[in-house]
Short mmCIF file of C-alpha atoms in Angstrom, two decimals:
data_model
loop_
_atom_site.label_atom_id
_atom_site.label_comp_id
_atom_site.label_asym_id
_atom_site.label_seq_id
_atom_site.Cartn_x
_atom_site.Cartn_y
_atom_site.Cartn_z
CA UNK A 12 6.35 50.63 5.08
CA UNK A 13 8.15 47.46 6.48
CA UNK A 14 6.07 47.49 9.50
CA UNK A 15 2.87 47.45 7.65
CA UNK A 16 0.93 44.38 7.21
CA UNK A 17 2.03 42.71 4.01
CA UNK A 18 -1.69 42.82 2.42
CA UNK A 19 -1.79 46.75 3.16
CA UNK A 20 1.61 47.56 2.38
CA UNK A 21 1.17 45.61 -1.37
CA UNK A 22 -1.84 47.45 -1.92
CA UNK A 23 -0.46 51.17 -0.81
CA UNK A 24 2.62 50.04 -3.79
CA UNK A 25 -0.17 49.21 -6.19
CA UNK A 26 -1.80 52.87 -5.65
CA UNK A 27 1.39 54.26 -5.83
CA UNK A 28 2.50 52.75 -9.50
CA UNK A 29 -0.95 53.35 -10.33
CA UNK A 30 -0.69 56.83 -10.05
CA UNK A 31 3.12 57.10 -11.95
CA UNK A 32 1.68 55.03 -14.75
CA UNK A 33 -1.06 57.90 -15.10
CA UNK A 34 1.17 60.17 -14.60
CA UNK A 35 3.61 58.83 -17.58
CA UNK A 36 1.10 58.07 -20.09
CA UNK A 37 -0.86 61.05 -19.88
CA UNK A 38 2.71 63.14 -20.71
CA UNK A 39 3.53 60.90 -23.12
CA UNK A 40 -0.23 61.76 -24.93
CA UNK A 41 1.23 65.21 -25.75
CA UNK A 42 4.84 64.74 -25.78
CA UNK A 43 7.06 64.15 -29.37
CA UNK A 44 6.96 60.56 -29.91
CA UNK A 45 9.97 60.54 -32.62
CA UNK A 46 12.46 62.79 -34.55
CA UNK A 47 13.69 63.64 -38.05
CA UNK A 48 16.89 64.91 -39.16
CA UNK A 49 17.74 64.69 -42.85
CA UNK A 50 19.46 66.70 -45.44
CA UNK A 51 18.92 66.22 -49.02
CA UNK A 52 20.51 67.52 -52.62
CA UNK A 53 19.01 67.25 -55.63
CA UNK A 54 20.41 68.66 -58.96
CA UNK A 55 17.64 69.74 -61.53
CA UNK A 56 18.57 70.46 -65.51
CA UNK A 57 17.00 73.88 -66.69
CA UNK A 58 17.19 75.34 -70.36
CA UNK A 59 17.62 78.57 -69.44
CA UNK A 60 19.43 79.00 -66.15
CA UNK A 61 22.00 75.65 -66.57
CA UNK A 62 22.57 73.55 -63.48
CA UNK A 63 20.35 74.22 -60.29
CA UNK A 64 21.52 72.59 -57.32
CA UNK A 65 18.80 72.31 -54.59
CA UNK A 66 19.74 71.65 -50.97
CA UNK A 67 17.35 70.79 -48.45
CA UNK A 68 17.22 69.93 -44.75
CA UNK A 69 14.53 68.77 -42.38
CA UNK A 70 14.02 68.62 -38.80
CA UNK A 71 10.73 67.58 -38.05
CA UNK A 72 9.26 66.29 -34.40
CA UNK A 73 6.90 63.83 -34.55
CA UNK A 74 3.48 63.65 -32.35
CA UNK A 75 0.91 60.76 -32.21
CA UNK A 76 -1.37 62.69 -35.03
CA UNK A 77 0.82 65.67 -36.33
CA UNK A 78 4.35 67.07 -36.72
CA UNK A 79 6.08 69.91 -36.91
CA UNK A 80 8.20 70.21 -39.72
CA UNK A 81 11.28 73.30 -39.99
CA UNK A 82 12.66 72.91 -43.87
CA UNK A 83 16.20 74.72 -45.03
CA UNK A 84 15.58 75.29 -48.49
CA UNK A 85 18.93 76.45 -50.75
CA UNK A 86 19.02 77.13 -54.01
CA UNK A 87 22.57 77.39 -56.29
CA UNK A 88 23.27 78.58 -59.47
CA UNK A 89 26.50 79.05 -61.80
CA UNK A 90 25.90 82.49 -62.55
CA UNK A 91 22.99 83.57 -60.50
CA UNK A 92 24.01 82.53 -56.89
CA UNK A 93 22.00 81.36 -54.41
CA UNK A 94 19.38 81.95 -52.22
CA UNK A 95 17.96 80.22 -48.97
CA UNK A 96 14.35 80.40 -47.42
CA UNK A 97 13.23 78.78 -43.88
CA UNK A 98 10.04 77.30 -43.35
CA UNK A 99 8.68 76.17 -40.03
CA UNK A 100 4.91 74.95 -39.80
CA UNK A 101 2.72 72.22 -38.03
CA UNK A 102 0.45 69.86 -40.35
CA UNK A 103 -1.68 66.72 -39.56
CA UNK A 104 -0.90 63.48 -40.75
CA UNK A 105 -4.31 63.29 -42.14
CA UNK A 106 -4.27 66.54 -43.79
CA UNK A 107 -0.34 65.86 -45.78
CA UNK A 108 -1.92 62.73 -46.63
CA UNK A 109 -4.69 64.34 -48.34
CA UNK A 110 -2.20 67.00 -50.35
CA UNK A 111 -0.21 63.76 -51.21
CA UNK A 112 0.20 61.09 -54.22
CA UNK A 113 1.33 57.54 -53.96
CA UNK A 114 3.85 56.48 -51.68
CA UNK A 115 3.82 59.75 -49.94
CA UNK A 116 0.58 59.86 -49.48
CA UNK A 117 0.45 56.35 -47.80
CA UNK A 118 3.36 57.23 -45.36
CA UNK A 119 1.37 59.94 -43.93
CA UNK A 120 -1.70 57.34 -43.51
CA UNK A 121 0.39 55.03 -42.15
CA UNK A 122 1.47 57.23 -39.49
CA UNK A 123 -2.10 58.44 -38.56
CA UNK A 124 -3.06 55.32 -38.14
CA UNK A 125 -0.17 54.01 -35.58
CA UNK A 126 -1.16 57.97 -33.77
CA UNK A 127 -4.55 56.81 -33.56
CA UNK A 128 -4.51 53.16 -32.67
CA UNK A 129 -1.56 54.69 -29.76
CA UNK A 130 -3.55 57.39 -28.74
CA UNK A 131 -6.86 55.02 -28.01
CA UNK A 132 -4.85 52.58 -26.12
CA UNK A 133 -3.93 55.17 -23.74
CA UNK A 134 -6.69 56.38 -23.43
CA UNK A 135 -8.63 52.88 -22.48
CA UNK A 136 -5.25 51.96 -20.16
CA UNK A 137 -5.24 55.20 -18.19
CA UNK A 138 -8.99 54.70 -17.86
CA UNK A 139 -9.01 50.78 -16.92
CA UNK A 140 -5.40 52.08 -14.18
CA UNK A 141 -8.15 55.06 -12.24
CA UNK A 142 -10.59 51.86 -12.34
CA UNK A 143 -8.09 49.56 -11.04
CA UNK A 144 -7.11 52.20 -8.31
CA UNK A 145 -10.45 52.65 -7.08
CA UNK A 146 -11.18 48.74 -6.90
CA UNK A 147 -7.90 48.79 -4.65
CA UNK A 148 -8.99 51.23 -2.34
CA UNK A 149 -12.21 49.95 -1.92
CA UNK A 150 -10.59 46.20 -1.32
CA UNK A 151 -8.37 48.05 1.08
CA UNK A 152 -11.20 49.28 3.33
CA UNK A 153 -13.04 45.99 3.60
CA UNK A 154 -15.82 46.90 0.94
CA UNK A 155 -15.34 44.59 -1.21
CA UNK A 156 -13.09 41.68 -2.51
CA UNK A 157 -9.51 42.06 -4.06
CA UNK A 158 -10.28 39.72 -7.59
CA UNK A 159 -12.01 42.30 -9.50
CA UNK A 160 -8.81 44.54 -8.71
CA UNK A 161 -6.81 41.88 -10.88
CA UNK A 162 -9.08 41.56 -13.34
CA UNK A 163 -8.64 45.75 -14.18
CA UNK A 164 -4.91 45.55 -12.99
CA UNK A 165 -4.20 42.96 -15.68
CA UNK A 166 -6.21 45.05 -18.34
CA UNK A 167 -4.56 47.94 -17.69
CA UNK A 168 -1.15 46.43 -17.39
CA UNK A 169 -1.59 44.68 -21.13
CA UNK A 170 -2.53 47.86 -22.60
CA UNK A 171 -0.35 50.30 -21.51
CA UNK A 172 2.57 47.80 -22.32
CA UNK A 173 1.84 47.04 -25.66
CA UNK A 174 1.00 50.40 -26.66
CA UNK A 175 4.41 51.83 -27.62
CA UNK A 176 5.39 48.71 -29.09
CA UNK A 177 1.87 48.65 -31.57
CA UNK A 178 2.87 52.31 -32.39
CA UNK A 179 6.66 50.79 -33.27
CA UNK A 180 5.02 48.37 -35.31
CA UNK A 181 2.36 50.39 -37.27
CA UNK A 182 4.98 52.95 -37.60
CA UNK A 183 6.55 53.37 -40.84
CA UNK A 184 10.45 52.55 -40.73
CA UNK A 185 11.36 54.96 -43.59
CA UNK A 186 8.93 57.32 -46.16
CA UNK A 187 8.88 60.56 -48.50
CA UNK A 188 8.42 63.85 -47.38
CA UNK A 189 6.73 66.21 -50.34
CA UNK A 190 9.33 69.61 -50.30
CA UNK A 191 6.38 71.88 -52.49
CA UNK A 192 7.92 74.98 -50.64
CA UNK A 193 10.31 75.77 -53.60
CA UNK A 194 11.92 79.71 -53.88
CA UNK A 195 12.48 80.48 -57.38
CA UNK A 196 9.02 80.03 -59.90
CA UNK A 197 10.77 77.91 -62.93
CA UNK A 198 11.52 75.07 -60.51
CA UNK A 199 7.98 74.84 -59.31
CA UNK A 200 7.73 72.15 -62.21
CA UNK A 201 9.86 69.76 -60.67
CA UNK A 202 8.21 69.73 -57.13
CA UNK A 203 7.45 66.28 -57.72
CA UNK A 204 10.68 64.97 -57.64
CA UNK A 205 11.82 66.31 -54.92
CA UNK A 206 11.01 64.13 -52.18
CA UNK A 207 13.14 63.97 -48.67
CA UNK A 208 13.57 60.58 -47.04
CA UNK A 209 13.16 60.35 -43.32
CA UNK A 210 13.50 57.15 -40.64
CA UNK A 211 11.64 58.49 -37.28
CA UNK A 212 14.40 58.17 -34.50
CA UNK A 213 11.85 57.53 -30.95
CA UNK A 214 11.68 60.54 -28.52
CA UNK A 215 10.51 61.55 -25.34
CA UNK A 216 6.97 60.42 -25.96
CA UNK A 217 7.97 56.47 -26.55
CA UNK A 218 10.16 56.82 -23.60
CA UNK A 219 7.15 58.26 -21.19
CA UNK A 220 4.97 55.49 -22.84
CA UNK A 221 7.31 52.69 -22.08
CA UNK A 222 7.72 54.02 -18.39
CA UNK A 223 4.11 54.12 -18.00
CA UNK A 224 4.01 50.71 -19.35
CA UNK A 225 6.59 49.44 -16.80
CA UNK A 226 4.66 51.75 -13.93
CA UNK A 227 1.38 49.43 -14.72
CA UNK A 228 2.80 45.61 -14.57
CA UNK A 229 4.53 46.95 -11.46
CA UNK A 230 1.11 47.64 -10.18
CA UNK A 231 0.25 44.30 -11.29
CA UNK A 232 2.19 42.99 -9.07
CA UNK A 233 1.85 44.00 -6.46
CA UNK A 234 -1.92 43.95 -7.09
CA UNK A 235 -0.81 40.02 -7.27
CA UNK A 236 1.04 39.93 -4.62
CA UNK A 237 -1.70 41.78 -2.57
CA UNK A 238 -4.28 38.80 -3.74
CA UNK A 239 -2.00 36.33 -2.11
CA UNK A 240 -1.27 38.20 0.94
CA UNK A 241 -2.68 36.74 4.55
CA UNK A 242 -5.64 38.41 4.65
CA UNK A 243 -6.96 40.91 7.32
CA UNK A 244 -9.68 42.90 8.47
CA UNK A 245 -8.11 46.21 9.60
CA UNK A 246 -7.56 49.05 7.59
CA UNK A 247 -4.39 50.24 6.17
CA UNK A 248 -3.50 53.17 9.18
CA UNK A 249 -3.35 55.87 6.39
CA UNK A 250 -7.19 55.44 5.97
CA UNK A 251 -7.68 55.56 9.78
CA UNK A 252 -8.12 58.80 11.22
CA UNK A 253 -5.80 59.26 14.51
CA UNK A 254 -7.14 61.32 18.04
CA UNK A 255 -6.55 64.37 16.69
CA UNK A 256 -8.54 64.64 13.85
CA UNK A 257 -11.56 66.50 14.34
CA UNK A 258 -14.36 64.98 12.33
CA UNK A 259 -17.88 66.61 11.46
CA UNK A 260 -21.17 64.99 13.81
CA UNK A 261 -22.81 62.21 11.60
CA UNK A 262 -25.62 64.37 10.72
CA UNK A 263 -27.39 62.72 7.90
CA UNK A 264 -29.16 59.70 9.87
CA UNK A 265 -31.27 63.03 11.59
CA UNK A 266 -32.01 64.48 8.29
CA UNK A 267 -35.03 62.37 7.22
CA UNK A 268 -37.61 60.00 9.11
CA UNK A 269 -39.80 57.50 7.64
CA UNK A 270 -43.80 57.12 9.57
CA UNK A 271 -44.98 54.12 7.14
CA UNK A 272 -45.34 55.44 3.50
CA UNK A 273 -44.55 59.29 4.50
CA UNK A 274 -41.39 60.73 4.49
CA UNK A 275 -40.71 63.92 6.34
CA UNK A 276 -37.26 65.91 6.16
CA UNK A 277 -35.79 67.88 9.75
CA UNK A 278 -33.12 70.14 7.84
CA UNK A 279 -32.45 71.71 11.44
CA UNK A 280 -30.18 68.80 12.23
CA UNK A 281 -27.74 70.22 9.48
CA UNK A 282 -25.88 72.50 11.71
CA UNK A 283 -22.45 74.06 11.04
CA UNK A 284 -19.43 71.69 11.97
CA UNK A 285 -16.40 72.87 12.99
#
């Protein structure tokens, strides 16, 4: 593009990082965000079968507003063995804050509220990056002027930015996991006290977010650079259509005509094009 005018060649870049930071955010809406990988023991007195020792292990990925959770669950005994049971389901934050208590139950709202906050921001940054793209477009083609497209560049470019680092923030750094899913009946008493500590490691989903981020002040500036740009009034080429396009007969100027206050309509004039 170095033999593009420096005004159209800026705005083309500013299309084209518009379109990755889309791109990246939108996958990063669905993607796992952070990971868990933790094993716990936990040794539980019983009058009637001695010793139990419980093992557990989690691996759990983390979305914006739910996880899914696989839990190892192995149970040992002196003289009655041991025996192992594998769980694997998908709950909302919301909904294991609800079958929660205390601290656990506060983790869990913790974490739907980073999801949520995350997930609005972006929202409102992809939205404010299709709005920014359009405004560049239309500055490209003459229609209209090119401060308007920094005014939505620079929106878009603060939100996306900041979003994975809010979601860092609001995040909680460590927290209790409730293990209810217990395999012989007489420990079903100590449920409560057996709680698995996690620290979310970030995933594919922060990554995508932080390269959408990147994707949008790169669009910034260029939009910026665009702004300052000697300005012109031709068209970037790739909006002009060359010889050898064939293009349809302006037909609509024939389709209506106006005698003072009547209106009449001559759908004849819409003939097939080839």
């Amino acid at each position: 593009m170095d033999d593009l005018h420096p005004r159209h060649r800026y705005g083309t870049y500013a299309l084209i990082f518009a379109l990755l930071a889309v791109v990246f955010s939108g996958l990063s809406k669905g993607a796992v965000w952070a990971t868990v990988d933790d094993e716990s023991t936990t040794t539980v007195q019983n009058e009637v079968f001695g010793e139990v020792i419980v093992d557990v292990t989690i691996e759990s990925d983390l979305h914006l507003r739910e996880m899914d959770v696989k839990i190892i669950n192995t149970d040992r005994t002196v003289d009655f063995g041991s025996n192992s049971t594998k769980i694997s389901k998908t709950e909302t934050y919301d909904e294991l804050a609800q079958s929660s208590e205390g601290a656990v139950s506060s983790t869990f709202e913790d974490m739907d509220t980073a999801g949520a906050v995350a997930e609005g921001m972006i929202w409102i940054g992809i939205g404010t990056v299709l709005i920014t793209a359009i405004l560049c477009l239309c500055s490209l083609a003459q229609v209209m002027p090119s401060r308007p497209t920094l005014l939505a560049g620079g929106i878009s470019s603060v939100v996306l930015f900041i979003t994975p680092i809010i979601w860092y923030i609001n995040l909680p750094s460590d927290g209790l996991y409730p293990h209810e899913y217990l395999t012989w009946a007489f420990l079903e008493g100590f449920a409560p006290e057996l709680l698995i500590n996690f620290e979310p490691m970030p995933s594919t989903g922060m990554f995508l977010s932080i390269l959408g981020g990147l994707c949008s002040v790169a669009m910034m500036w260029m939009i910026a650079l665009y702004d300052r740009a000697e300005l012109t009034e031709e068209k970037p080429r790739w909006m002009i259509a060359d010889d050898s396009t064939i293009l349809p007969n302006a037909t609509l100027a024939d389709l209506f005509s106006s005698d003072g206050e009547s209106i009449s309509f001559n759908f004849s004039a819409l003939t097939s094009q080839p």
